[in-house]
XYZ file of C-alpha atoms in Angstrom:
371
model
C 38.548 -16.987 20.182
C 39.050 -14.079 17.779
C 37.667 -16.150 14.883
C 34.608 -17.081 16.944
C 33.934 -13.427 17.732
C 34.259 -12.477 14.071
C 31.857 -15.262 13.057
C 29.343 -14.171 15.686
C 29.646 -10.555 14.514
C 28.973 -11.577 10.912
C 25.928 -13.590 11.968
C 24.706 -10.682 14.097
C 25.097 -8.159 11.270
C 23.387 -10.478 8.801
C 20.436 -10.857 11.167
C 20.364 -7.119 11.883
C 19.833 -6.282 8.227
C 17.284 -9.065 7.605
C 13.794 -7.667 7.285
C 10.544 -9.601 7.115
C 8.340 -8.912 4.094
C 4.737 -10.129 3.937
C 2.840 -10.528 0.681
C -0.919 -10.330 0.291
C -2.170 -12.237 -2.743
C -5.160 -12.847 -4.968
C -6.092 -16.505 -4.544
C -8.328 -16.493 -7.627
C -7.093 -17.158 -11.159
C -3.766 -18.656 -12.225
C -0.773 -18.759 -9.926
C -1.935 -21.242 -7.288
C -1.842 -18.738 -4.448
C -3.131 -20.043 -1.118
C -2.956 -16.968 1.125
C -0.355 -14.756 2.817
C 3.344 -15.372 2.106
C 6.517 -14.146 3.835
C 10.218 -13.914 3.007
C 13.419 -12.401 4.407
C 15.058 -9.434 2.688
C 18.644 -8.316 3.304
C 18.677 -4.512 3.062
C 22.473 -4.345 3.103
C 22.799 -6.348 -0.120
C 19.362 -5.830 -1.631
C 18.560 -9.536 -1.966
C 15.995 -11.973 -0.657
C 17.641 -14.462 1.682
C 14.777 -16.962 1.727
C 12.050 -18.236 -0.510
C 8.510 -16.951 -0.060
C 6.701 -19.298 2.352
C 2.975 -19.656 2.907
C 2.370 -18.372 6.454
C -1.432 -18.131 6.508
C -3.797 -20.131 4.317
C -6.700 -17.772 3.745
C -8.838 -16.855 0.705
C -8.226 -13.494 -0.994
C -6.028 -11.948 1.734
C -5.457 -8.904 -0.466
C -4.131 -5.874 1.338
C -2.252 -6.049 4.629
C -1.560 -3.615 7.481
C 0.595 -3.686 10.613
C -0.336 -2.623 14.159
C 1.732 0.475 15.098
C 3.076 -1.067 18.329
C 2.108 -4.717 18.687
C 3.431 -7.572 16.484
C 0.025 -7.955 14.834
C -0.776 -8.187 11.114
C -4.207 -7.463 9.641
C -5.721 -8.621 6.358
C -8.888 -7.893 4.406
C -9.896 -11.438 3.544
C -12.923 -12.098 1.372
C -15.900 -11.257 3.632
C -13.828 -11.093 6.843
C -11.156 -8.874 8.311
C -8.560 -10.976 10.114
C -5.754 -10.470 12.639
C -2.588 -12.537 13.081
C 0.234 -12.542 15.611
C 3.662 -12.237 13.943
C 5.925 -15.010 15.234
C 9.241 -16.711 14.510
C 9.408 -20.432 13.773
C 12.853 -22.002 13.492
C 14.279 -18.657 12.484
C 11.603 -18.067 9.850
C 8.731 -15.543 9.954
C 5.274 -16.917 10.614
C 1.727 -15.947 11.520
C -0.626 -17.277 14.192
C -4.359 -16.545 13.742
C -5.657 -14.210 16.439
C -9.255 -13.595 15.388
C -11.443 -12.608 12.463
C -14.653 -10.603 12.193
C -17.258 -10.683 9.397
C -17.411 -7.434 7.479
C -21.150 -7.801 6.934
C -20.701 -6.272 3.506
C -19.024 -7.028 0.187
C -15.430 -8.127 -0.271
C -12.951 -5.773 1.388
C -10.543 -3.892 -0.849
C -8.187 -2.025 1.484
C -7.595 -1.266 5.165
C -5.645 0.963 7.526
C -4.908 0.992 11.242
C -5.181 4.036 13.510
C -1.667 5.361 14.354
C -2.329 4.714 18.063
C -3.840 1.279 17.432
C -7.346 2.354 18.462
C -9.267 1.148 15.422
C -9.146 -0.409 11.986
C -11.045 0.793 8.900
C -11.846 -1.178 5.754
C -13.332 -0.052 2.448
C -15.413 -2.159 0.092
C -15.154 -1.357 -3.601
C -18.187 -3.307 -4.757
C -20.731 -2.225 -2.136
C -19.432 1.294 -1.594
C -19.079 0.847 2.185
C -16.598 2.195 4.717
C -16.500 0.037 7.869
C -14.800 0.724 11.207
C -13.820 -1.710 13.971
C -12.361 -0.989 17.417
C -9.096 -2.759 18.235
C -8.748 -4.430 21.621
C -5.737 -4.145 23.935
C -4.155 -7.342 22.560
C -4.559 -6.129 18.971
C -7.528 -8.361 18.166
C -10.471 -6.936 16.230
C -13.726 -5.988 17.939
C -17.144 -6.130 16.316
C -17.701 -3.381 13.762
C -18.895 -0.176 15.344
C -20.075 1.641 12.249
C -20.742 1.363 8.526
C -21.020 4.254 6.099
C -22.684 3.514 2.776
C -21.365 5.996 0.225
C -23.916 7.185 -2.326
C -22.353 9.588 -4.835
C -20.799 8.625 -8.179
C -19.760 10.648 -11.213
C -20.844 8.289 -14.022
C -18.216 9.766 -16.351
C -16.836 6.307 -17.092
C -19.986 4.169 -17.434
C -18.126 0.894 -16.824
C -16.136 1.970 -13.755
C -17.991 4.964 -12.296
C -21.573 3.714 -12.349
C -21.643 3.565 -8.536
C -19.527 4.616 -5.531
C -16.280 2.617 -5.404
C -14.129 3.472 -2.363
C -10.734 2.012 -3.216
C -8.513 2.667 -0.178
C -8.360 4.294 3.249
C -5.613 6.132 5.169
C -5.417 7.731 8.609
C -3.465 10.962 8.809
C -0.433 11.107 11.127
C -2.458 12.568 14.005
C -5.187 9.923 13.793
C -7.825 12.651 13.763
C -8.948 11.917 10.207
C -9.350 9.020 7.789
C -9.228 9.778 4.053
C -10.948 7.583 1.449
C -10.261 7.894 -2.314
C -13.450 6.920 -4.187
C -12.849 5.870 -7.792
C -16.546 6.015 -8.637
C -17.101 9.537 -7.330
C -13.876 11.265 -8.482
C -13.416 12.350 -4.872
C -11.285 11.737 -1.791
C -13.559 11.864 1.256
C -12.476 13.183 4.650
C -13.802 11.492 7.809
C -13.072 12.936 11.280
C -12.306 10.102 13.692
C -13.834 10.010 17.166
C -11.443 7.816 19.131
C -13.817 7.281 22.042
C -16.802 6.056 20.085
C -14.806 4.652 17.139
C -17.206 6.068 14.603
C -16.758 8.007 11.373
C -18.749 10.894 9.940
C -17.994 12.440 6.564
C -16.743 16.022 6.399
C -15.529 17.510 3.142
C -13.567 16.099 0.240
C -10.803 16.660 -2.274
C -12.055 16.573 -5.847
C -10.402 15.049 -8.920
C -11.088 16.046 -12.510
C -14.098 14.203 -13.993
C -13.309 10.621 -14.980
C -9.870 10.469 -13.311
C -10.850 7.722 -10.813
C -8.915 8.171 -7.512
C -7.430 4.875 -6.310
C -4.638 5.165 -3.704
C -2.956 8.092 -1.912
C -0.125 8.979 0.435
C 0.652 11.752 2.909
C 4.013 13.491 2.679
C 6.266 12.495 5.613
C 5.731 15.873 7.295
C 1.948 15.647 6.856
C 1.702 18.866 4.827
C 0.637 17.384 1.489
C -1.516 14.575 0.102
C -0.864 12.832 -3.217
C -3.739 10.935 -4.855
C -3.095 8.447 -7.667
C -5.855 8.357 -10.284
C -6.259 4.875 -11.748
C -8.258 5.820 -14.828
C -6.641 9.165 -15.652
C -3.060 7.944 -15.065
C -2.260 11.023 -13.032
C -1.238 12.186 -9.557
C -3.216 15.002 -7.911
C -1.358 17.137 -5.360
C -3.250 18.588 -2.400
C -2.311 20.827 0.493
C -3.480 19.158 3.720
C -4.696 21.320 6.609
C -4.560 18.987 9.613
C -6.313 21.428 11.950
C -9.242 22.104 9.664
C -9.231 18.638 8.113
C -9.368 19.992 4.562
C -7.759 19.362 1.169
C -6.851 22.122 -1.294
C -5.800 20.984 -4.752
C -2.562 22.655 -5.878
C -1.628 20.733 -9.022
C -1.533 17.515 -11.017
C 0.931 15.568 -13.155
C 0.514 12.590 -15.533
C 2.256 9.299 -14.830
C 2.530 8.685 -18.590
C 2.269 10.993 -21.588
C -0.301 10.364 -24.337
C 2.560 9.278 -26.606
C 3.752 6.725 -24.030
C 0.222 5.334 -23.742
C -0.068 4.726 -27.495
C -0.348 1.070 -28.491
C -1.713 -0.093 -25.129
C -5.335 -1.069 -24.522
C -5.944 -0.933 -20.799
C -3.267 0.876 -18.778
C -4.277 1.379 -15.155
C -2.380 3.124 -12.391
C -2.067 0.936 -9.301
C 0.097 2.068 -6.379
C 1.765 5.236 -5.123
C 4.587 5.619 -2.577
C 6.708 8.445 -1.231
C 10.341 7.926 -0.325
C 11.039 8.152 3.435
C 13.139 11.281 2.808
C 10.107 13.028 1.288
C 11.990 13.999 -1.888
C 10.695 11.406 -4.360
C 7.328 9.960 -5.402
C 6.685 6.713 -7.270
C 3.587 5.514 -9.170
C 3.068 2.178 -10.953
C 1.343 1.643 -14.310
C -0.219 -1.749 -15.034
C -0.097 -3.166 -18.600
C 2.549 -0.539 -19.406
C 4.545 -2.414 -16.723
C 6.427 0.605 -15.448
C 6.989 2.854 -12.432
C 6.959 6.616 -12.938
C 9.431 8.516 -10.760
C 8.848 12.111 -9.625
C 10.767 14.654 -7.591
C 8.851 16.646 -4.965
C 9.463 20.365 -4.489
C 9.721 20.757 -0.691
C 8.344 24.300 -0.543
C 5.345 23.903 -2.845
C 4.665 20.149 -2.731
C 4.411 20.037 -6.526
C 5.945 17.134 -8.464
C 7.974 16.712 -11.660
C 8.436 13.430 -13.509
C 12.052 12.425 -14.127
C 11.906 8.739 -15.136
C 9.667 5.928 -16.364
C 11.358 2.688 -15.267
C 10.284 -0.680 -16.782
C 9.315 -3.071 -13.998
C 10.209 -6.315 -15.849
C 7.619 -8.052 -13.645
C 4.178 -8.173 -15.260
C 1.145 -6.145 -14.146
C 2.784 -4.253 -11.211
C -0.136 -4.278 -8.809
C 1.754 -3.044 -5.765
C 5.195 -2.037 -4.512
C 6.858 -0.793 -1.353
C 10.087 0.868 -0.230
C 12.218 -0.791 2.444
C 12.787 1.113 5.730
C 16.350 2.085 4.738
C 15.086 3.835 1.597
C 17.623 1.983 -0.557
C 15.348 -0.559 -2.251
C 11.941 -0.775 -3.901
C 10.171 -4.144 -4.140
C 7.586 -4.441 -6.918
C 4.939 -7.187 -7.052
C 4.008 -8.464 -10.502
C 0.571 -10.008 -10.153
C 0.608 -11.692 -13.574
C 4.254 -12.816 -13.579
C 3.966 -14.282 -10.051
C 7.209 -12.552 -9.139
C 8.513 -9.704 -6.981
C 11.319 -7.632 -8.499
C 13.947 -5.464 -6.794
C 14.967 -1.913 -7.713
C 17.934 -0.022 -6.287
C 17.013 3.605 -5.490
C 19.585 6.266 -6.341
C 20.027 8.265 -3.132
C 20.626 11.553 -4.943
C 18.182 11.474 -7.856
C 15.570 8.961 -6.682
C 15.824 7.112 -10.003
C 15.360 3.337 -10.130
C 17.750 0.635 -11.364
C 16.315 -2.878 -11.740
C 18.315 -5.817 -10.322
C 18.251 -8.400 -13.085
C 17.864 -12.018 -11.996
C 16.992 -11.196 -8.372
C 13.230 -11.841 -8.610
C 11.372 -13.717 -5.873
C 8.615 -16.167 -6.798
C 5.328 -15.158 -5.123
C 2.008 -16.343 -6.597
C -0.433 -13.536 -7.551
C 1.131 -10.959 -5.216
C -0.928 -7.767 -4.830
C 0.483 -6.266 -1.612
C 4.040 -5.814 -0.273
C 4.403 -5.017 3.448
C 7.620 -4.619 5.409
C 7.113 -5.692 9.021
C 10.452 -5.319 10.855
């Protein structure tokens, strides 16, 4: 009897620490990706406990987002935005298609879900559009309720800033605003959100230095600061966020790589930015350089200081995420078709790569924990 109880306890604890991770992928090019993949990750040991399985065959699923309450996953997929119900099949994570809605515009690049599950917003890099959709009570996507065609662009980089290129979108913690970094305009736009009419209207912006190319951003856990990663300038801009006024005030900037560290490379591009759940550390990935820059955050001022540049081992780190425990960072190498694991030092925030623990995922470009 005692042995049975011990065995059950071990099984229970193993299941308790098993987290589901979904991977959005790029189905074009080499790698033979067919859509969205999923695997189990054990946060106690820092290892994947299953192979990555195809859970939704869909072209160019790209970036993923989770409903704040319901077990629903969303994906920007080619010219559609799609919803899926998260399910379990024989003890393995799976997805069941719920519905999809045409974007009516160019291929979607990024998406975010309102913190109360009221709406979903997508941005479209090629066409310069920001599109909003209401979400229904079951989490399915309603027909788009508004499209904003951005017009401004800086033109500083003639190849990349010849037109507006909104690259990502993020609701603030209150759901009163959506922020959109626009690589083409060297600006992060602020859109007040009207929850009743599910529409957006631009109001104000945070400005980057000319030619920096804002790509992705994150709010600090307490909502006081915003950190914008500049893809072209390889830098992180720090802003003070006024949630009542809905305004950004730039307070500083720091490079992800020094000029000396960039020497010998042809096309380094910053890709993703994350903040540790404890709010003390910030991470930014550098493609081609194949590294993640680690920063500490000063709690009083919100300013950052770089303390480490960690090699990713995986190639072309397009995206990464931190597990809910804050102990592990999973980094997706788009060109190596692998996802690598870093241990996060609890005191310093520095990264230590786990050699030989990579997971095979074809053309992964998004890592999403969905416990």
